[in-house]
XYZ file of C-alpha atoms in Angstrom:
787
model
C 50.124 -3.225 72.075
C 49.952 -2.081 68.498
C 47.610 0.766 69.308
C 49.735 1.823 72.327
C 52.854 1.763 70.252
C 51.355 3.909 67.581
C 50.098 6.375 70.150
C 53.519 6.593 71.821
C 55.277 7.061 68.506
C 52.978 9.885 67.530
C 53.402 11.447 70.972
C 57.172 11.333 70.641
C 57.038 12.753 67.156
C 54.725 15.558 68.251
C 56.879 16.410 71.304
C 60.029 16.553 69.171
C 58.322 18.787 66.676
C 57.005 21.136 69.347
C 60.461 21.340 70.996
C 62.200 22.248 67.780
C 59.473 24.711 66.973
C 59.755 26.273 70.445
C 63.516 26.736 70.094
C 63.119 28.463 66.782
C 60.353 30.566 68.229
C 62.499 31.639 71.251
C 65.406 32.571 69.033
C 63.177 34.663 66.865
C 61.661 36.301 69.917
C 65.080 37.277 71.276
C 66.135 38.721 67.996
C 63.012 40.783 67.782
C 63.376 41.938 71.390
C 66.991 43.122 70.910
C 66.060 45.020 67.815
C 63.185 46.610 69.631
C 65.369 47.783 72.551
C 67.928 49.315 70.237
C 65.228 51.280 68.528
C 64.011 52.614 71.836
C 67.453 53.807 72.848
C 67.975 55.605 69.565
C 64.667 57.425 69.678
C 64.898 58.537 73.298
C 62.696 57.973 76.229
C 60.013 60.472 75.259
C 58.969 58.649 72.048
C 56.115 56.045 72.038
C 57.080 52.837 70.134
C 54.991 49.746 69.207
C 56.244 46.544 70.812
C 56.336 43.741 68.213
C 55.070 40.217 68.832
C 57.535 38.076 70.671
C 56.578 34.649 69.138
C 55.912 33.036 65.737
C 54.501 29.566 64.984
C 52.563 27.716 62.256
C 50.393 25.043 63.855
C 50.299 22.480 66.615
C 49.583 18.773 66.155
C 47.697 16.419 68.373
C 47.131 12.720 67.795
C 43.492 11.599 67.525
C 41.992 8.890 69.607
C 44.352 9.462 72.605
C 43.352 6.970 75.321
C 45.664 8.037 78.187
C 44.481 9.061 81.653
C 46.442 12.338 81.757
C 45.809 15.343 79.546
C 47.716 15.113 76.305
C 50.456 17.687 75.916
C 49.890 19.693 72.731
C 52.553 22.447 72.816
C 53.859 25.572 74.505
C 53.558 29.308 73.867
C 56.197 31.664 75.246
C 57.321 35.255 74.840
C 60.902 36.496 75.160
C 59.767 39.166 77.557
C 59.060 36.413 80.001
C 62.119 36.257 82.326
C 60.653 33.588 84.498
C 59.613 35.885 87.302
C 55.948 35.049 86.918
C 54.889 38.491 85.797
C 53.306 37.290 82.527
C 49.983 35.475 82.154
C 49.212 33.353 79.091
C 45.606 32.909 77.790
C 43.930 31.211 74.819
C 40.522 31.668 73.197
C 38.688 30.148 70.258
C 37.437 26.676 69.361
C 37.620 24.315 72.355
C 39.489 26.787 74.530
C 38.922 26.056 78.230
C 37.141 22.791 77.485
C 39.064 20.660 75.038
C 42.235 22.656 75.307
C 43.671 24.197 78.508
C 46.793 26.338 79.014
C 49.065 26.858 81.979
C 48.998 30.621 82.599
C 52.574 30.697 84.000
C 54.369 28.371 81.612
C 52.154 28.596 78.449
C 51.856 24.803 78.154
C 48.733 23.637 76.223
C 47.102 20.248 76.924
C 44.154 18.373 75.365
C 41.725 17.130 77.928
C 39.421 15.105 75.640
C 39.746 12.288 73.098
C 39.764 13.803 69.649
C 38.434 12.264 66.421
C 39.817 13.602 63.200
C 36.864 12.196 61.248
C 34.594 14.445 63.289
C 36.829 17.565 63.297
C 40.229 17.774 61.649
C 41.545 21.011 63.168
C 40.767 23.747 65.705
C 41.514 27.469 65.334
C 42.533 29.336 68.528
C 44.019 32.703 69.514
C 46.922 33.225 72.056
C 47.481 36.284 74.267
C 50.311 37.291 76.709
C 49.294 39.814 79.411
C 50.859 41.518 82.368
C 49.737 39.662 85.446
C 49.485 42.795 87.566
C 47.836 45.191 85.155
C 46.318 42.594 82.789
C 47.571 44.695 79.918
C 48.518 42.825 76.732
C 52.169 42.566 76.236
C 51.931 41.203 72.730
C 49.248 41.502 70.035
C 46.786 38.583 69.995
C 47.949 35.889 67.563
C 45.978 33.060 65.882
C 47.213 29.504 65.690
C 45.810 26.098 64.585
C 45.833 22.782 66.409
C 45.535 20.021 63.776
C 44.307 16.557 64.743
C 46.777 14.026 63.415
C 45.102 11.060 61.597
C 45.489 7.428 62.501
C 43.924 4.432 60.626
C 40.873 4.063 62.753
C 38.100 3.985 60.036
C 37.339 0.945 57.866
C 36.125 1.296 54.237
C 32.333 1.481 53.864
C 30.052 0.806 50.870
C 27.647 3.676 51.231
C 25.424 2.674 48.264
C 25.123 -1.027 49.040
C 23.619 -3.519 48.777
C 24.014 -3.450 45.013
C 21.858 -4.977 42.263
C 23.199 -5.379 38.751
C 22.404 -7.353 35.635
C 24.158 -8.978 32.730
C 22.832 -10.834 29.692
C 23.196 -14.557 29.624
C 25.869 -16.064 27.388
C 27.912 -12.854 27.680
C 31.639 -13.298 26.933
C 34.268 -13.366 29.659
C 35.213 -9.915 30.935
C 31.826 -8.334 30.228
C 31.345 -5.421 32.630
C 28.429 -5.893 34.977
C 28.546 -2.904 37.323
C 30.869 -0.847 39.566
C 30.978 -0.791 43.358
C 32.665 1.899 45.425
C 33.784 2.062 49.096
C 34.851 5.183 50.975
C 37.315 5.528 53.910
C 36.887 8.335 56.429
C 40.635 8.520 57.121
C 42.818 11.274 55.700
C 43.610 10.416 52.092
C 46.527 12.861 52.080
C 48.352 11.268 54.968
C 49.741 7.800 54.732
C 47.781 4.830 53.284
C 44.901 4.880 55.668
C 42.412 5.780 52.911
C 43.914 3.684 50.076
C 41.239 0.992 49.334
C 41.466 -2.167 47.221
C 38.582 -4.572 46.272
C 38.154 -8.320 46.135
C 35.411 -10.992 45.845
C 34.814 -13.111 48.899
C 31.946 -15.261 47.577
C 31.061 -15.949 43.915
C 34.516 -15.547 42.475
C 33.892 -18.581 40.269
C 31.498 -16.647 38.028
C 32.514 -13.011 38.576
C 35.648 -10.976 39.287
C 36.188 -7.411 40.463
C 38.937 -4.983 39.519
C 40.908 -4.364 42.770
C 41.482 -0.696 42.067
C 38.301 0.459 40.262
C 35.670 -1.847 41.794
C 34.259 -2.880 38.385
C 32.613 -6.309 38.493
C 33.052 -8.483 35.377
C 31.992 -11.921 34.205
C 34.472 -14.703 34.773
C 32.761 -17.343 32.580
C 31.023 -17.271 29.173
C 28.304 -19.870 29.743
C 25.971 -18.061 32.112
C 22.521 -19.532 31.389
C 19.443 -17.748 32.686
C 17.327 -20.842 32.219
C 19.739 -22.695 34.629
C 20.299 -19.894 37.183
C 18.804 -16.453 36.783
C 20.667 -14.604 39.597
C 23.910 -14.696 41.641
C 24.782 -13.305 45.108
C 28.362 -11.918 45.492
C 30.210 -10.600 48.560
C 32.693 -7.859 47.652
C 35.327 -6.727 50.214
C 37.136 -3.369 50.361
C 40.416 -3.122 52.379
C 42.381 0.080 53.273
C 46.138 0.493 53.760
C 46.361 -0.740 50.145
C 45.819 -4.244 51.386
C 48.798 -4.265 53.746
C 48.752 -6.093 56.990
C 46.916 -4.234 59.675
C 44.532 -2.553 57.239
C 40.840 -2.299 57.957
C 38.150 -3.716 55.618
C 34.412 -3.622 54.879
C 32.137 -5.721 52.663
C 28.838 -5.502 50.777
C 26.445 -7.831 48.977
C 26.010 -7.599 45.216
C 23.042 -9.282 43.472
C 23.593 -9.914 39.778
C 20.490 -10.757 37.702
C 21.003 -12.725 34.505
C 18.837 -11.183 31.780
C 17.309 -13.252 29.024
C 18.350 -13.520 25.397
C 16.487 -15.412 22.705
C 18.602 -18.518 22.793
C 15.804 -21.100 23.049
C 13.422 -22.115 20.232
C 9.693 -22.782 20.822
C 8.749 -26.367 21.501
C 5.367 -28.159 21.311
C 4.688 -30.505 24.210
C 3.062 -33.041 21.867
C 3.713 -34.026 18.312
C 0.001 -34.540 17.617
C -3.219 -33.015 18.922
C -6.730 -34.344 18.149
C -9.954 -32.342 17.974
C -13.507 -32.946 16.708
C -15.894 -30.488 15.059
C -19.340 -30.707 13.497
C -19.662 -30.272 9.771
C -22.397 -27.708 10.451
C -19.986 -25.416 12.315
C -19.862 -21.961 10.827
C -16.799 -20.455 9.221
C -14.587 -18.954 11.905
C -15.577 -21.462 14.598
C -12.518 -22.408 16.734
C -11.619 -26.083 16.482
C -9.031 -26.191 19.256
C -6.013 -24.535 20.864
C -2.390 -25.686 20.964
C 0.601 -23.964 22.502
C 4.348 -24.098 22.092
C 6.489 -23.285 25.126
C 9.659 -21.221 25.137
C 12.192 -21.282 27.966
C 12.981 -17.640 27.351
C 11.041 -14.813 28.904
C 9.545 -11.471 27.932
C 9.335 -10.619 24.272
C 11.713 -13.480 23.504
C 8.770 -15.822 24.043
C 6.632 -13.997 21.467
C 5.893 -16.346 18.629
C 3.646 -16.602 15.638
C 1.869 -19.662 14.307
C 1.305 -20.638 10.723
C -0.147 -23.595 8.867
C 2.294 -25.528 6.745
C -0.239 -28.084 5.482
C -4.053 -28.107 5.448
C -4.539 -24.402 5.069
C -7.298 -24.802 2.490
C -10.019 -25.431 5.069
C -8.404 -24.200 8.300
C -6.625 -21.109 9.549
C -4.573 -20.374 12.664
C -4.287 -17.196 14.740
C -2.190 -16.307 17.787
C -3.778 -15.351 21.103
C -1.565 -12.465 22.212
C -2.496 -12.957 25.865
C -1.835 -16.672 26.238
C 0.459 -17.157 23.217
C -1.750 -20.047 22.105
C -2.414 -21.100 18.535
C -6.154 -21.016 17.800
C -7.103 -23.338 14.921
C -10.400 -22.258 13.298
C -12.524 -23.212 10.283
C -11.670 -21.298 7.137
C -14.185 -22.900 4.744
C -17.297 -25.048 5.364
C -16.557 -28.670 6.184
C -18.296 -31.615 4.553
C -18.526 -34.933 6.330
C -19.536 -36.664 3.126
C -16.441 -35.407 1.292
C -13.734 -35.887 3.939
C -14.053 -36.976 7.529
C -10.506 -36.412 8.867
C -8.094 -33.556 8.227
C -4.427 -33.317 9.263
C -3.208 -29.771 9.783
C 0.515 -29.084 10.295
C 0.997 -26.080 12.615
C 4.385 -24.411 12.966
C 5.538 -22.057 15.773
C 8.203 -19.457 14.963
C 9.949 -16.950 17.247
C 9.200 -13.373 16.318
C 12.408 -11.747 17.621
C 15.376 -13.714 16.363
C 18.886 -12.856 17.584
C 21.451 -13.417 14.822
C 24.149 -13.998 17.441
C 22.548 -17.337 18.275
C 21.683 -18.489 14.786
C 24.237 -21.275 15.120
C 22.269 -22.794 17.996
C 19.736 -24.302 15.570
C 16.302 -23.627 14.081
C 14.076 -21.404 16.188
C 10.801 -23.090 15.123
C 8.881 -26.267 15.820
C 5.957 -28.165 14.235
C 3.048 -30.307 15.402
C 0.122 -32.097 13.733
C -3.468 -31.124 14.540
C -5.884 -33.892 13.541
C -9.471 -32.683 13.078
C -12.325 -35.217 12.925
C -15.542 -34.037 11.229
C -18.811 -35.324 12.721
C -21.958 -35.801 10.627
C -25.171 -33.764 11.063
C -28.436 -33.578 9.145
C -27.943 -30.694 6.729
C -30.533 -28.697 4.801
C -30.712 -28.944 1.032
C -28.070 -27.190 -1.011
C -28.988 -25.119 -4.033
C -26.949 -25.306 -7.188
C -25.567 -22.768 -7.722
C -25.330 -21.756 -4.088
C -25.092 -18.012 -4.696
C -28.459 -17.701 -6.442
C -29.888 -18.061 -9.921
C -30.543 -15.557 -12.692
C -33.276 -16.460 -15.177
C -34.365 -14.564 -18.280
C -37.852 -14.635 -19.787
C -39.538 -12.744 -22.605
C -42.145 -10.268 -21.469
C -44.636 -11.648 -24.023
C -44.524 -15.130 -22.481
C -47.958 -16.594 -21.854
C -49.204 -17.630 -18.395
C -48.135 -21.171 -17.702
C -44.950 -20.851 -19.744
C -41.743 -22.286 -18.247
C -39.517 -19.575 -16.803
C -36.668 -21.698 -15.479
C -35.715 -24.546 -13.164
C -34.011 -24.346 -9.796
C -32.075 -27.298 -8.455
C -31.313 -28.400 -4.899
C -30.156 -31.646 -3.350
C -29.774 -33.183 0.072
C -26.043 -33.085 0.901
C -26.291 -35.959 3.363
C -25.420 -39.470 2.364
C -29.092 -40.462 2.682
C -29.957 -38.112 -0.198
C -33.550 -37.495 0.862
C -36.122 -36.011 -1.594
C -36.393 -32.230 -1.746
C -39.569 -30.123 -2.029
C -39.673 -26.590 -3.422
C -41.875 -23.576 -2.702
C -41.848 -19.834 -3.267
C -41.679 -17.452 -0.354
C -44.848 -15.469 -1.011
C -43.570 -12.460 0.852
C -41.297 -11.978 -2.151
C -44.076 -12.671 -4.680
C -47.281 -11.355 -3.152
C -48.987 -10.958 -6.545
C -48.335 -14.643 -7.291
C -46.780 -13.875 -10.637
C -44.789 -17.105 -10.545
C -45.476 -20.698 -9.532
C -43.071 -23.529 -8.844
C -43.458 -27.253 -9.131
C -42.761 -28.692 -5.642
C -41.034 -31.776 -7.026
C -39.074 -30.613 -10.065
C -38.401 -26.990 -9.106
C -39.741 -25.747 -12.448
C -40.831 -22.108 -12.229
C -43.788 -21.213 -14.431
C -45.513 -17.959 -15.225
C -48.769 -17.189 -13.423
C -49.581 -13.748 -14.857
C -48.750 -11.624 -17.864
C -45.453 -9.765 -17.581
C -44.713 -6.174 -18.451
C -41.076 -5.154 -18.595
C -42.003 -1.474 -18.652
C -43.672 -1.899 -15.244
C -41.022 -4.114 -13.642
C -37.842 -5.134 -15.416
C -36.694 -7.548 -12.665
C -38.496 -9.831 -10.255
C -36.559 -11.065 -7.242
C -38.128 -14.047 -5.521
C -36.920 -16.439 -2.853
C -37.233 -20.174 -3.378
C -37.368 -22.443 -0.343
C -36.177 -26.047 -0.415
C -36.983 -28.480 2.412
C -36.422 -32.152 3.000
C -39.551 -34.117 2.239
C -39.680 -35.813 5.656
C -38.099 -33.047 7.763
C -39.339 -29.555 7.031
C -37.048 -28.067 9.646
C -34.164 -28.750 7.272
C -34.794 -25.827 4.939
C -32.648 -23.519 2.884
C -33.394 -20.516 0.730
C -32.006 -19.230 -2.533
C -32.514 -15.943 -4.318
C -33.824 -16.200 -7.854
C -33.566 -13.084 -9.993
C -35.833 -13.124 -13.033
C -34.946 -10.661 -15.730
C -37.749 -9.643 -18.062
C -36.448 -9.394 -21.616
C -37.904 -6.572 -23.597
C -40.262 -7.159 -26.481
C -41.067 -4.316 -28.794
C -44.674 -3.829 -27.695
C -44.762 -0.072 -27.095
C -44.582 2.364 -29.981
C -42.248 5.323 -29.498
C -43.698 8.706 -28.730
C -42.407 12.215 -28.519
C -41.572 13.154 -24.964
C -43.825 16.223 -25.178
C -45.788 18.210 -27.732
C -43.377 20.311 -29.742
C -44.064 23.809 -31.040
C -41.660 25.985 -32.931
C -41.527 29.451 -34.402
C -39.790 30.671 -37.537
C -39.293 34.149 -38.895
C -40.937 35.273 -42.068
C -37.519 36.027 -43.497
C -36.014 32.649 -42.522
C -33.282 31.405 -44.860
C -33.260 27.944 -46.407
C -31.671 25.325 -44.131
C -32.319 27.298 -40.947
C -33.129 25.048 -37.946
C -36.265 25.877 -36.062
C -36.572 22.954 -33.611
C -34.702 19.792 -32.580
C -36.671 16.645 -31.733
C -35.046 14.330 -29.195
C -36.284 10.973 -30.505
C -35.471 8.650 -33.321
C -38.099 9.505 -35.904
C -38.860 9.685 -39.576
C -40.994 12.505 -40.993
C -44.253 11.704 -42.672
C -43.799 10.619 -46.305
C -45.553 13.800 -47.423
C -44.304 16.721 -45.297
C -44.962 20.353 -46.302
C -42.895 21.383 -49.266
C -41.176 24.176 -47.433
C -39.937 22.138 -44.406
C -37.721 19.070 -44.261
C -36.003 17.058 -41.514
C -32.294 17.188 -40.881
C -31.003 14.054 -39.105
C -28.273 14.405 -36.483
C -25.678 11.777 -35.545
C -26.817 11.764 -31.880
C -30.115 10.025 -32.682
C -32.042 13.301 -32.923
C -33.327 15.376 -35.819
C -33.915 19.017 -36.512
C -36.613 20.619 -38.650
C -35.113 23.056 -41.132
C -36.678 25.429 -43.579
C -36.556 24.365 -47.181
C -37.212 27.731 -48.765
C -37.127 31.367 -47.807
C -39.859 33.894 -47.640
C -42.753 32.922 -45.389
C -45.882 35.067 -45.208
C -47.808 34.798 -41.957
C -50.804 36.632 -43.449
C -51.201 33.906 -46.024
C -50.393 31.021 -43.634
C -49.292 31.602 -40.069
C -49.298 27.989 -38.826
C -47.811 24.828 -40.321
C -48.806 21.444 -38.967
C -46.034 18.977 -39.666
C -46.854 15.277 -39.088
C -43.937 13.453 -37.421
C -43.681 9.681 -37.694
C -41.615 8.240 -34.820
C -40.297 4.758 -35.575
C -38.297 2.396 -33.357
C -35.878 -0.300 -34.459
C -38.086 -3.316 -33.645
C -38.457 -6.119 -34.321
C -41.243 -5.682 -35.008
C -40.860 -2.059 -35.833
C -43.510 0.133 -34.157
C -44.349 3.726 -34.876
C -46.529 6.616 -33.794
C -47.476 9.877 -35.430
C -47.333 13.266 -33.762
C -47.920 16.732 -35.059
C -45.400 19.495 -34.866
C -46.891 23.009 -34.849
C -44.742 25.648 -36.470
C -45.755 29.317 -36.181
C -44.683 31.962 -38.641
C -43.785 35.138 -36.760
C -42.582 38.602 -37.515
C -38.983 39.196 -36.534
C -36.635 42.110 -36.123
C -32.948 41.281 -36.773
C -33.595 37.654 -35.964
C -35.613 38.353 -32.777
C -39.261 37.298 -32.826
C -41.537 40.292 -32.285
C -45.025 38.931 -32.827
C -46.836 36.094 -34.487
C -50.511 36.318 -35.569
C -52.896 38.107 -33.229
C -54.742 35.036 -32.098
C -51.622 33.102 -31.376
C -50.059 36.043 -29.586
C -53.024 36.594 -27.319
C -53.294 32.897 -26.553
C -49.618 32.625 -25.799
C -49.870 35.616 -23.523
C -52.943 34.293 -21.729
C -52.081 30.594 -21.453
C -48.823 28.992 -20.572
C -47.571 25.987 -22.566
C -48.567 23.721 -19.695
C -52.126 25.089 -19.697
C -52.399 24.621 -23.452
C -51.220 21.033 -23.141
C -53.749 20.373 -20.374
C -56.516 21.903 -22.513
C -55.615 19.732 -25.486
C -55.540 16.624 -23.296
C -59.024 17.415 -21.929
C -60.421 17.900 -25.411
C -58.902 14.617 -26.511
C -60.453 12.820 -23.532
C -63.906 14.291 -24.349
C -63.682 13.161 -27.954
C -62.698 9.649 -26.880
C -65.631 9.517 -24.444
C -68.119 10.611 -27.109
C -66.829 8.028 -29.548
C -67.003 5.367 -26.861
C -70.645 6.226 -26.030
C -71.669 6.122 -29.681
C -69.946 2.791 -30.134
C -71.707 1.323 -27.111
C -75.092 2.552 -28.341
C -74.601 1.053 -31.736
C -73.498 -2.200 -30.179
C -76.582 -2.349 -27.914
C -78.927 -1.453 -30.777
C -77.514 -4.266 -32.875
C -77.989 -6.714 -30.030
C -81.592 -5.566 -29.438
C -82.459 -5.892 -33.098
C -81.029 -9.380 -33.162
C -83.028 -10.369 -30.128
C -86.250 -8.887 -31.641
C -85.708 -10.803 -34.836
C -84.989 -14.092 -33.207
C -86.812 -14.302 -29.880
C -89.647 -11.742 -29.860
C -92.284 -14.220 -30.882
C -91.348 -16.609 -28.118
C -93.195 -14.315 -25.693
C -96.555 -14.908 -27.418
C -98.420 -17.549 -25.464
C -101.904 -19.019 -25.559
C -103.815 -17.177 -22.849
C -106.917 -19.404 -22.893
C -104.826 -22.396 -21.878
C -104.822 -22.669 -18.117
C -102.034 -25.265 -18.325
C -99.808 -26.284 -15.510
C -98.200 -22.978 -14.743
C -94.856 -21.598 -15.673
C -93.166 -24.961 -15.429
C -95.615 -26.546 -17.960
C -93.799 -26.281 -21.271
C -96.101 -28.735 -23.043
C -99.305 -26.648 -22.782
C -98.715 -24.729 -25.941
C -96.498 -25.545 -28.865
C -94.702 -22.325 -29.857
C -92.634 -23.938 -32.565
C -94.970 -22.355 -35.134
C -93.859 -18.918 -34.048
C -90.186 -19.707 -34.631
C -90.442 -18.785 -38.295
C -90.463 -15.099 -39.026
C -92.490 -15.264 -42.211
C -94.358 -18.608 -42.255
C -97.164 -19.251 -39.771
C -98.218 -22.895 -39.911
C -101.516 -24.000 -38.501
C -101.441 -24.264 -34.731
C -102.472 -27.376 -32.975
C -105.926 -27.315 -31.456
C -106.616 -27.966 -27.837
C -109.830 -29.456 -26.586
C -109.879 -27.445 -23.389
C -109.287 -23.993 -24.917
C -111.369 -21.715 -27.077
C -111.699 -22.252 -30.737
C -108.774 -20.496 -32.470
C -108.366 -20.602 -36.171
C -105.071 -21.356 -37.747
C -102.815 -18.378 -38.126
C -102.755 -17.242 -41.691
C -99.619 -17.495 -43.762
C -98.033 -14.177 -44.596
C -98.059 -13.717 -48.318
C -96.471 -10.542 -49.608
C -98.347 -8.964 -52.531
C -98.051 -5.884 -54.605
C -100.117 -2.868 -53.770
C -103.023 -2.133 -56.085
C -104.663 1.227 -55.672
C -102.722 2.017 -52.536
C -103.863 -1.111 -50.640
C -102.403 -4.508 -51.306
C -104.436 -7.605 -51.660
C -102.329 -9.364 -49.058
C -103.067 -6.656 -46.535
C -106.775 -7.117 -47.129
C -106.531 -10.858 -46.657
C -104.488 -10.399 -43.531
C -107.032 -7.957 -42.180
C -109.780 -10.513 -42.582
C -107.722 -13.455 -41.247
C -106.445 -11.594 -38.176
C -109.769 -10.218 -37.000
C -110.328 -13.013 -34.534
C -106.751 -12.688 -33.217
C -107.074 -8.935 -32.899
C -110.216 -9.265 -30.853
C -108.588 -11.774 -28.590
C -105.621 -9.452 -28.032
C -107.925 -6.559 -27.264
C -109.713 -8.573 -24.585
C -106.429 -9.475 -22.953
C -105.380 -5.831 -22.973
C -108.652 -4.856 -21.265
C -108.025 -7.454 -18.578
C -104.497 -6.161 -18.033
C -105.672 -2.571 -17.755
C -108.403 -3.450 -15.287
C -106.126 -5.499 -13.012
C -104.083 -3.079 -10.862
C -101.729 -5.794 -9.634
C -100.554 -6.789 -13.099
C -97.560 -4.878 -14.517
C -98.056 -3.295 -17.908
C -95.684 -5.679 -19.691
C -97.394 -9.027 -19.436
C -97.218 -9.899 -23.147
C -95.269 -7.493 -25.358
C -92.737 -4.691 -24.743
C -94.213 -1.783 -22.816
C -93.740 1.607 -24.499
C -93.973 4.205 -21.820
C -93.142 7.306 -23.849
C -91.781 7.679 -27.342
C -91.422 11.454 -27.336
C -93.566 14.368 -28.381
C -92.300 14.519 -31.912
C -93.004 10.904 -32.846
C -95.217 10.779 -35.933
C -96.354 7.276 -35.043
C -97.584 8.346 -31.629
C -97.693 5.717 -28.925
C -98.224 2.053 -29.730
C -98.379 1.001 -26.084
C -101.213 -1.274 -24.999
C -101.858 1.045 -22.061
C -103.413 3.769 -24.217
C -105.058 1.452 -26.766
C -108.546 1.490 -25.263
C -108.638 5.188 -24.398
C -107.711 6.509 -27.799
C -110.353 7.558 -30.282
C -107.982 7.883 -33.150
C -109.081 6.409 -36.433
C -105.532 6.494 -37.789
C -104.740 3.923 -40.406
C -101.679 1.871 -39.459
C -101.577 -0.037 -42.698
C -98.657 2.080 -43.822
C -96.507 0.178 -41.387
C -96.346 -2.680 -43.821
C -94.267 -0.457 -46.099
C -91.568 -0.121 -43.456
C -90.222 -3.575 -44.050
C -90.747 -7.133 -42.951
C -90.248 -6.286 -39.321
C -93.311 -3.983 -39.208
C -95.717 -6.017 -41.388
C -96.853 -8.214 -38.559
C -97.439 -5.124 -36.390
C -99.423 -3.567 -39.210
C -101.588 -6.664 -39.286
C -102.316 -6.321 -35.575
C -103.420 -2.692 -35.850
C -105.189 -2.848 -39.232
C -108.839 -1.585 -39.008
C -111.330 -4.400 -38.743
C -114.967 -4.737 -39.924
C -117.793 -3.760 -37.590
C -119.080 -7.222 -37.431
C -115.698 -8.567 -36.387
C -115.450 -5.997 -33.625
C -118.888 -6.825 -32.327
C -118.272 -10.529 -32.285
């Protein structure tokens, strides 16, 4: 009924409008026609005149959504030249002509044959034409007109962007804007109230409201809590006709997410956590993990942990992935010192919101109890970071260097044994007492060779060698003044003949003192930088008189004790030209041109080595000669044995008593032996003065030694005849004494073959050592030789 009434009302309104418009149009057409006829009469029949249009209109209206069975009357076109005789034909063209819109050719009535929808097309543009039915000639110019579709409220509001999702922070104040929704109405906004939309909340109005004109959704309460409910579903309705009765409406769903704010502090689930760790655990070993929970989300749950109590031995870090507090060992633990530790751990929010400071403290605490378990620990050195010991370099082997100390940290306090890691002391310079840890010196030290010795001492438990620890011991060798100072290199200098007094010729880079008696024309000049320069003491040097000065330099250190060495400084006197040296003496110039300073130094070193070798050889020869003479004096006679005694061999020391030969000058009577030949007692040596060139003692000795000489001669003959006997069975063998020896050979090898009648009695004049030999070789009487 309502829809039919509205359609009838619009049809009546449209018909009334078209009727009034048609009357106005007819009146205008008549007026134009009369004016046109008058113009024709005035101009005459021969003139050609343009016939003006016989109708005028603006637009036609048709109501949309017409549901009748008959075509809907739209309007009528008519020309004043139409007298009703049926001579005029009306036609239309343009949008929908012949399909949507039809026209009666005789009357000019236009009807709509289809149901129109303004939301699809709001108006149609057509063209009207009046023609002569017989000739089909146009009677009026073609005219354009518009048929406008009149709107009715047939479209409900629609939320084209829905469903909507918005967000608002929890604990936001009342009236906080959340988001805006918007609905559109396809009806004509310029005609009536069909497109005027208002908004309202159908579901969720307890927590949110919407502005009825703008569609802005706002909070209705101030205690929205994300931790209680994190999202809300609203139904928002949009109604046209400004909310009046009969208006159409549409709805959409709005999801509002409650975002988090940091309004909750962290909380530990327990007030105490217990963990256990071994006392042998290394520094940095995690003891355990604890976590504080936060009802917030995102970065509002980020927290940091810190230790309020017990931070001396433990530390805490935050695992960024799990937000756990990791309690770890900060310093080594000792079961013997303390077995239980209480650590207070505190959790604090990182991102505090000052708006919620009045809600309370955003931190929480818990106690972490750590129990330390006992293990068998290796010995501990004292001090733990190593020992530094000092010892004089002149210390004797076996001297005490220092003592290292270590103890068993366990409550059992087991004995500790010490040793030196020989990889750090391969030369075995040091020794250590395994019980006391006393380090002693094994070899002589030399600071100039090694100023420090770094060794490693190992300490183990006496009954468990696997429990071992090591400590570095640094031994510093203290210097003792045992090396005299020396010049770094041989110094040579040159001075000009015209040198002035006080002129420096060379600077020596060592602490030294010149010899107490330097040359009169040169003197040292000490410098404050521990050096000295040699300066001339007078002017006027003459290289032809003396071209080289040798200046002894005594280099002395500061001791104690003070040591010194002497070096020689060579100073050449040279000819100069305006202070530039031109030439020194000829020999020196040639040598300097031929040999470099390095070659000269090498030559001097070689000469010095040769001199030292020669002196060493001479010393060794003298030393050997002295030893040989001592042996000849003391032990030569021990080799004289009694050859006619067959005895018991080499091991028979009782066959012959050689005690009589021990005395160099007295020859007591030898004991007789029943089994041997008859040997007279050896005569006593009695020195006597020479009378007439031959002493009386020599004569007596010659007579007394005849029997002994014959016996020796027989033994020599036996030795010469036996090819298997070496030539040194009794006395020293003299192989060759040289061609220039005036004494010729005294060897027993050539005794029998010689025919020399030389008198060897002069040997007694050579001293006590040769008198006995002279007695052996003194000429005997013919009867003694034949016997």
